[in-house]
C-alpha positions as semicolon CSV with decimal commas, in nm:
position;residue;x (nm);y (nm);z (nm)
1;M;12,135;11,569;9,157
2;A;11,962;11,567;9,380
3;N;11,833;11,827;9,599
4;E;11,992;11,825;9,991
5;K;11,676;11,916;10,050
6;P;11,322;11,896;9,843
7;S;11,125;11,928;10,090
8;T;11,204;12,327;10,110
9;Q;11,060;12,392;9,771
10;T;10,702;12,260;9,859
11;Q;10,408;12,492;10,025
12;P;10,355;12,486;10,391
13;H;10,177;12,194;10,501
14;G;9,887;12,406;10,678
15;D;9,789;12,527;10,410
16;A;9,631;12,266;10,224
17;A;9,397;12,455;10,048
18;T;9,671;12,675;9,863
19;R;9,903;12,310;9,850
20;K;9,595;12,169;9,638
21;K;9,560;12,488;9,446
22;T;9,882;12,442;9,312
23;E;9,890;12,121;9,232
24;T;9,490;12,154;9,040
25;S;9,693;12,441;8,836
26;V;9,981;12,249;8,711
27;A;9,796;11,977;8,602
28;E;9,576;12,170;8,417
29;A;9,840;12,420;8,247
30;G;9,943;12,082;8,066
31;S;9,577;11,869;8,036
32;S;9,516;12,034;7,681
33;A;9,819;11,892;7,518
34;E;9,845;11,634;7,675
35;K;9,521;11,507;7,443
36;K;9,700;11,585;7,194
37;V;9,880;11,351;6,940
38;T;10,065;11,488;6,698
39;P;10,352;11,439;6,441
40;K;10,577;11,648;6,605
41;N;10,462;11,459;6,987
42;A;10,464;11,170;6,779
43;L;10,933;11,224;6,752
44;L;11,012;11,420;7,020
45;G;10,774;11,042;7,228
46;L;11,047;10,876;6,974
47;Q;11,373;11,145;7,031
48;H;11,366;11,071;7,382
49;V;11,313;10,641;7,315
50;L;11,661;10,759;7,120
51;V;11,840;10,974;7,373
52;S;11,696;10,789;7,706
53;N;11,974;10,482;7,677
54;V;11,798;10,265;7,875
55;W;11,897;9,990;7,690
56;L;12,268;10,111;7,671
57;D;12,321;9,936;8,135
58;P;12,127;9,625;8,052
59;V;12,290;9,544;7,703
60;F;12,623;9,656;7,910
61;V;12,572;9,447;8,197
62;A;12,512;9,140;8,018
63;G;12,838;9,151;7,810
64;A;13,068;9,275;8,102
65;I;12,938;8,928;8,270
66;G;12,921;8,706;7,929
67;L;12,556;8,664;7,938
68;P;12,378;8,379;7,733
69;L;12,184;8,538;7,447
70;A;11,800;8,434;7,585
71;L;11,948;8,519;7,887
72;S;12,152;8,890;7,801
73;S;11,812;8,921;7,527
74;N;11,501;8,842;7,925
75;M;11,682;9,070;8,030
76;V;11,737;9,376;7,801
77;N;11,308;9,290;7,763
78;A;11,237;9,310;8,145
79;I;11,440;9,670;8,168
80;F;11,239;9,777;7,857
81;I;10,857;9,641;7,939
82;V;10,928;9,801;8,305
83;S;11,101;10,130;8,201
84;G;10,780;10,161;7,988
85;L;10,601;10,116;8,233
86;V;10,634;10,316;8,472
87;T;10,708;10,615;8,284
88;L;10,353;10,576;8,144
89;I;10,255;10,552;8,498
90;Q;10,486;10,765;8,615
91;A;10,354;11,043;8,386
92;T;10,014;11,022;8,425
93;K;9,947;10,975;8,816
94;L;10,264;10,953;8,989
95;V;10,495;11,253;9,034
96;R;10,279;11,335;8,701
97;L;10,623;11,526;8,568
98;P;10,775;11,433;8,199
99;I;11,045;11,221;8,250
100;V;11,104;10,900;8,118
101;Q;11,211;10,568;8,324
102;G;11,547;10,381;8,317
103;P;11,821;10,119;8,472
104;S;12,023;10,283;8,723
105;A;12,399;10,295;8,612
106;A;12,459;10,287;8,994
107;F;12,328;9,905;9,025
108;D;12,609;9,815;8,624
109;A;12,937;9,709;8,874
110;L;12,713;9,592;9,129
111;M;12,537;9,340;8,931
112;I;12,882;9,289;8,675
113;A;13,042;9,156;9,025
114;A;12,734;8,959;9,107
115;G;12,678;8,821;8,863
116;T;13,046;8,740;8,693
117;A;13,001;8,515;9,090
118;G;12,721;8,310;8,995
119;S;12,487;8,501;9,241
120;L;12,224;8,727;8,947
121;A;12,001;8,532;9,148
122;A;12,079;8,695;9,483
123;A;12,088;9,029;9,315
124;G;11,743;8,992;9,211
125;T;11,647;8,866;9,598
126;S;11,788;9,187;9,727
127;I;11,724;9,427;9,468
128;F;11,333;9,377;9,551
129;I;11,386;9,281;9,922
130;G;11,541;9,668;9,921
131;S;11,244;9,793;9,623
132;L;11,039;9,643;9,901
133;I;11,187;9,856;10,176
134;F;11,203;10,164;9,979
135;L;10,792;10,148;9,929
136;V;10,760;10,125;10,244
137;L;10,918;10,438;10,357
138;C;10,762;10,648;10,070
139;L;10,392;10,574;10,258
140;T;10,462;10,601;10,528
141;R;10,681;10,960;10,436
142;V;10,994;10,833;10,668
143;I;11,223;10,901;10,321
144;E;11,131;11,229;10,421
145;K;11,331;11,218;10,757
146;L;11,593;11,079;10,590
147;R;11,735;11,426;10,364
148;F;12,112;11,368;10,536
149;L;12,180;11,132;10,319
150;F;12,057;11,272;10,011
151;A;12,316;11,546;10,084
152;P;12,531;11,693;9,806
153;I;12,895;11,623;10,013
154;V;12,759;11,194;9,970
155;S;12,611;11,179;9,735
156;G;12,814;11,350;9,462
157;V;13,107;11,085;9,663
158;I;12,873;10,792;9,518
159;I;12,838;10,899;9,261
160;F;13,211;10,999;9,168
161;L;13,299;10,656;9,246
162;V;13,032;10,460;9,043
163;G;13,145;10,621;8,733
164;V;13,480;10,539;8,911
165;S;13,357;10,143;8,937
166;L;13,228;10,095;8,556
167;S;13,541;10,274;8,427
168;G;13,732;9,913;8,481
169;F;13,476;9,721;8,353
170;T;13,471;9,958;8,034
171;L;13,786;9,926;7,945
172;S;13,792;9,574;7,967
173;E;13,470;9,647;7,715
174;F;13,749;9,926;7,501
175;L;14,094;9,670;7,503
176;G;13,878;9,299;7,421
177;G;14,022;9,204;7,880
178;A;14,289;9,202;8,039
179;P;14,652;9,176;7,885
180;G;14,698;8,780;7,889
181;D;14,322;8,714;7,666
182;N;14,318;8,588;7,296
183;G;14,237;8,879;7,178
184;F;14,329;9,168;7,375
185;A;14,474;9,532;7,245
186;D;14,406;9,364;6,902
187;P;14,425;9,627;6,633
188;K;14,006;9,547;6,512
189;T;13,986;9,589;6,884
190;L;14,077;9,969;6,864
191;A;13,992;10,031;6,596
192;V;13,624;9,923;6,677
193;S;13,649;10,138;7,044
194;I;13,822;10,435;6,940
195;I;13,621;10,505;6,664
196;T;13,301;10,415;6,852
197;C;13,451;10,605;7,115
198;V;13,547;10,896;6,966
199;L;13,250;10,929;6,728
200;V;13,016;10,965;7,070
201;V;13,242;11,262;7,188
202;V;13,286;11,433;6,858
203;L;12,903;11,388;6,837
204;S;12,783;11,526;7,125
205;Q;13,027;11,793;7,180
206;F;12,979;11,907;6,843
207;G;12,734;11,808;6,676
208;K;12,359;11,969;6,578
209;G;11,999;11,892;6,625
210;M;11,877;11,556;6,677
211;V;12,351;11,484;6,565
212;K;12,375;11,609;6,907
213;A;12,057;11,418;7,076
214;L;12,167;11,112;6,902
215;S;12,473;11,123;6,885
216;Y;12,523;10,755;7,120
217;L;12,300;10,569;6,836
218;I;12,465;10,737;6,511
219;A;12,825;10,540;6,765
220;L;12,652;10,222;6,750
221;V;12,522;10,203;6,380
222;V;12,870;10,251;6,309
223;G;13,045;10,040;6,544
224;T;12,834;9,779;6,458
225;A;12,881;9,771;6,060
226;L;13,263;9,858;6,145
227;S;13,257;9,526;6,349
228;L;13,080;9,297;6,067
229;A;13,308;9,436;5,839
230;F;13,559;9,265;6,049
231;G;13,405;9,014;6,122
232;M;13,341;9,024;6,515
233;A;12,986;9,042;6,505
234;D;12,731;8,727;6,421
235;F;12,391;8,817;6,461
236;S;12,293;8,526;6,299
237;A;12,071;8,367;6,674
238;V;11,858;8,619;6,571
239;A;11,632;8,434;6,356
240;S;11,641;8,161;6,638
241;K;11,400;8,436;6,818
242;P;11,066;8,460;6,826
243;W;10,892;8,794;6,719
244;L;10,687;8,804;7,019
245;G;10,723;8,696;7,386
246;L;10,752;8,788;7,738
247;P;11,054;8,793;8,001
248;K;11,091;8,531;8,240
249;F;10,968;8,510;8,516
250;M;11,287;8,520;8,802
251;P;11,556;8,334;8,479
252;Y;11,786;8,318;8,752
253;G;11,680;8,095;8,998
254;G;11,462;8,110;9,267
255;F;11,495;8,412;9,588
256;D;11,858;8,363;9,791
257;F;11,927;8,588;10,046
258;N;12,308;8,715;10,119
259;A;12,359;8,988;10,358
260;A;12,713;8,995;10,216
261;I;12,530;9,124;9,831
262;F;12,213;9,225;9,993
263;V;12,424;9,607;10,190
264;P;12,601;9,741;9,891
265;F;12,261;9,704;9,668
266;F;12,061;9,923;9,942
267;I;12,355;10,156;9,915
268;A;12,263;10,189;9,560
269;Y;11,943;10,170;9,607
270;L;12,015;10,525;9,771
271;V;12,212;10,665;9,446
272;A;11,977;10,645;9,273
273;I;11,726;10,827;9,498
274;M;11,932;11,103;9,482
275;E;11,911;11,063;9,144
276;A;11,533;11,040;9,047
277;L;11,517;11,384;9,335
278;G;11,770;11,534;9,133
279;V;11,597;11,486;8,798
280;Y;11,230;11,542;8,969
281;Q;11,407;11,927;9,079
282;A;11,522;11,940;8,736
283;A;11,171;11,870;8,555
284;T;10,987;12,131;8,761
285;E;11,197;12,436;8,761
286;I;11,212;12,390;8,392
287;Q;10,816;12,399;8,400
288;G;10,827;12,641;8,632
289;T;10,682;12,514;8,919
290;K;10,777;12,332;9,235
291;L;10,797;12,066;9,362
292;Q;10,545;11,867;9,581
293;D;10,574;11,665;9,845
294;R;10,353;11,446;9,659
295;Q;10,535;11,429;9,407
296;V;10,874;11,332;9,581
297;R;10,642;11,058;9,813
298;Y;10,490;10,879;9,476
299;G;10,737;10,895;9,307
300;L;10,986;10,774;9,431
301;A;10,737;10,516;9,564
302;G;10,689;10,418;9,152
303;E;11,017;10,340;9,057
304;A;11,052;10,150;9,395
305;A;10,762;9,910;9,272
306;G;10,902;9,943;8,919
307;S;11,166;9,801;8,968
308;A;11,083;9,558;9,250
309;I;10,827;9,406;8,961
310;S;11,172;9,424;8,728
311;S;11,414;9,175;8,948
312;L;11,127;8,934;8,910
313;I;11,122;8,930;8,568
314;G;11,554;8,943;8,541
315;G;11,600;9,347;8,505
316;F;11,755;9,580;8,742
317;T;11,560;9,870;8,919
318;T;11,405;10,173;8,783
319;T;11,505;10,530;8,768
320;A;11,427;10,877;8,613
321;Y;11,711;11,007;8,388
322;P;11,866;11,349;8,321
323;Q;11,956;11,346;8,032
324;N;11,567;11,373;7,926
325;V;11,509;11,635;8,125
326;A;11,782;11,877;7,910
327;L;11,572;11,769;7,588
328;L;11,310;11,981;7,797
329;K;11,533;12,283;7,709
330;V;11,542;12,252;7,367
331;T;11,196;12,161;7,280
332;D;10,873;12,305;7,392
333;E;10,847;12,052;7,668
334;G;10,921;12,260;7,883
335;K;10,772;12,598;7,845
336;T;10,435;12,390;7,722
337;R;10,400;12,187;8,048
338;T;10,328;11,893;7,789
339;R;10,417;11,509;7,910
340;V;10,246;11,366;7,571
341;P;10,590;11,297;7,418
342;V;10,747;11,139;7,742
343;I;10,382;10,885;7,765
344;I;10,463;10,813;7,376
345;A;10,797;10,700;7,506
346;G;10,642;10,492;7,804
347;V;10,445;10,291;7,497
348;V;10,743;10,251;7,266
349;F;10,928;10,093;7,493
350;V;10,683;9,841;7,606
351;V;10,624;9,756;7,222
352;L;11,000;9,654;7,212
353;G;10,957;9,478;7,551
354;F;10,775;9,256;7,391
355;I;11,032;9,179;7,132
356;P;11,239;8,939;7,179
357;K;11,429;8,981;6,837
358;A;11,449;9,341;6,960
359;G;11,668;9,249;7,270
360;A;11,889;8,967;7,131
361;V;11,999;9,272;6,864
362;L;12,079;9,456;7,124
363;S;12,256;9,132;7,334
364;L;12,461;9,098;6,983
365;I;12,654;9,422;6,997
366;P;12,984;9,314;7,026
367;S;13,251;9,391;7,367
368;P;13,455;9,708;7,212
369;V;13,128;9,878;7,050
370;I;12,968;9,857;7,407
371;G;13,303;9,995;7,559
372;G;13,353;10,297;7,333
373;I;12,993;10,359;7,369
374;F;12,975;10,322;7,761
375;L;13,396;10,455;7,755
376;P;13,245;10,875;7,770
377;A;12,904;10,772;7,978
378;A;13,122;10,658;8,286
379;A;13,354;11,007;8,246
380;S;13,007;11,161;8,219
381;L;12,944;10,997;8,589
382;I;13,278;11,151;8,733
383;S;13,225;11,463;8,596
384;T;12,853;11,469;8,750
385;G;12,976;11,351;9,113
386;F;13,244;11,635;9,062
387;N;12,955;11,929;8,922
388;T;12,697;11,747;9,290
389;L;13,061;11,808;9,537
390;R;13,114;12,187;9,412
391;K;12,736;12,256;9,570
392;V;12,924;12,162;9,873
393;E;13,009;12,406;10,106
394;S;13,404;12,465;10,060
395;D;13,583;12,451;10,426
396;D;13,930;12,309;10,551
397;R;13,713;11,991;10,734
398;T;13,483;11,938;10,368
399;Q;13,775;11,860;10,165
400;V;13,875;11,631;10,444
401;V;13,601;11,429;10,471
402;I;13,577;11,440;10,106
403;G;13,898;11,342;10,016
404;L;13,955;11,043;10,265
405;S;13,597;10,930;10,164
406;L;13,729;10,904;9,792
407;L;14,120;10,761;9,833
408;L;13,946;10,484;10,096
409;G;13,695;10,391;9,785
410;I;13,946;10,413;9,527
411;A;14,260;10,276;9,674
412;L;14,093;10,050;9,994
413;P;13,952;9,826;9,753
414;N;14,312;9,730;9,619
415;A;14,521;9,711;9,924
416;L;14,305;9,470;10,095
417;S;14,222;9,265;9,837
418;G;14,344;8,958;10,025
419;L;14,096;8,910;10,282
420;E;13,738;8,667;10,230
421;G;13,460;8,593;10,352
422;G;13,212;8,866;10,383
423;A;13,526;9,130;10,483
424;H;13,612;9,004;10,167
425;V;13,241;9,131;9,978
426;F;13,245;9,484;10,167
427;F;13,567;9,611;10,152
428;S;13,661;9,491;9,739
429;N;13,335;9,750;9,661
430;S;13,486;10,058;9,634
431;I;13,087;10,214;9,608
432;L;13,004;10,057;9,944
433;V;13,390;10,177;10,127
434;G;13,278;10,534;9,990
435;A;12,929;10,556;10,062
436;F;13,002;10,418;10,456
437;S;13,311;10,656;10,491
438;V;13,194;10,942;10,360
439;V;12,826;10,933;10,529
440;I;12,996;10,836;10,875
441;L;13,318;11,120;10,896
442;K;13,052;11,366;10,776
443;A;12,875;11,313;11,115
444;L;13,224;11,296;11,339
445;I;13,450;11,519;11,119
446;I;13,132;11,799;11,060
447;D;12,769;11,665;11,203
448;L;12,919;11,603;11,539
449;P;13,140;11,931;11,599
450;N;12,811;12,188;11,448
451;F;12,574;11,975;11,719
452;I;12,872;11,995;11,975
453;A;12,887;12,416;11,906
454;R;12,517;12,513;11,861
455;H;12,487;12,345;12,236
456;A;12,764;12,530;12,324
457;D;12,642;12,846;12,230
458;E;12,284;12,740;12,362
459;R;12,383;12,689;12,712
460;T;12,645;13,042;12,667
461;K;12,311;13,241;12,592
462;Q;12,127;12,990;12,830
463;A;12,310;13,148;13,143
464;E;12,408;13,571;13,001
């Protein structure tokens, strides 16, 4: 996850020549490989496409909202196009690392809540404005002064709560709705969701090579085939979609600013930045290089620009994907510092984005399949949050902050479910409640006492 002090890995500002030399040597190390499109690099690029699961978030969000085929396939295609373009630009011009871009899971719960409330236009506007704000913060280097928001104790709590929030929507898809709904806990629904989920877990944990890398795709194919056998899937509508097409501009409506929706989306963007910083750091460590200030600044700026564009054509945010960085450890990419496979993956994403039939096929995947696939994904977010919190220094004060923040984030939305208006929007969102709780509690219980103690020590030394 995010590195608490990304700039500590950089060269000193006063040694500009040394810093420039380091950046040049890194670029030259991979330059020879970048010019070679070999069959091996093509296969590695295809593997990046399949492992990234770029399609998973939009399919899950569209299915949970219940979007019609036209809008759901538009969302998938929009995210494919933006993910591909940003991946290409990041790899060749900006962060210059072998990372794949895709939609951030931090926005899934917010997009679903906004969509079920008929506020997708406001959600898109919130993403657009938030992206522009972070773009300005990156270009003016203000983002480097906000490192306190990226501390592991903050990011760990938020990522954990993102997983918890998604679990509710995921289980609804997994079980076929809620008690009382037609088809809830139907034997066929449970058979599809359970088999799909078990396949993901077994193949990803015990599989080898490509089987392990393609565990989600294999589970998706098997689950969908089982759904077809049970008469639970219908792809006939795909025939009406053209082979080539463009995503629509602002498909959910014009600009619609809503402060109550904007605030949680802005907080979620902080989570996406924390994820991205961690991915950047991991990629450079695997390559044996140091993360530069320029890479952080330009990389986050590229993600912000891509997110703004995505919001205008029906998608949502783009961020760096950690699962693709993991591939660098098991291939020659990490050692050779080549970016060719990721560049190839970016091209494939863009091509798929201009094929509406591809988006339509993914959008029609049955809900039990999506629930079965996404349940392990949501669980991985919870475990990632735990692992991030393990980086925090363990003492009584940090444990109090973590415990109270998680408790408030999980329990307060249910306790205050009867509120209305703006208060309901705020307190019904566990991510927002948890984020505000951990930042405020950290400031009051950890940072303020430490600040007072340091001042007291300084006065004591001066008096002596």
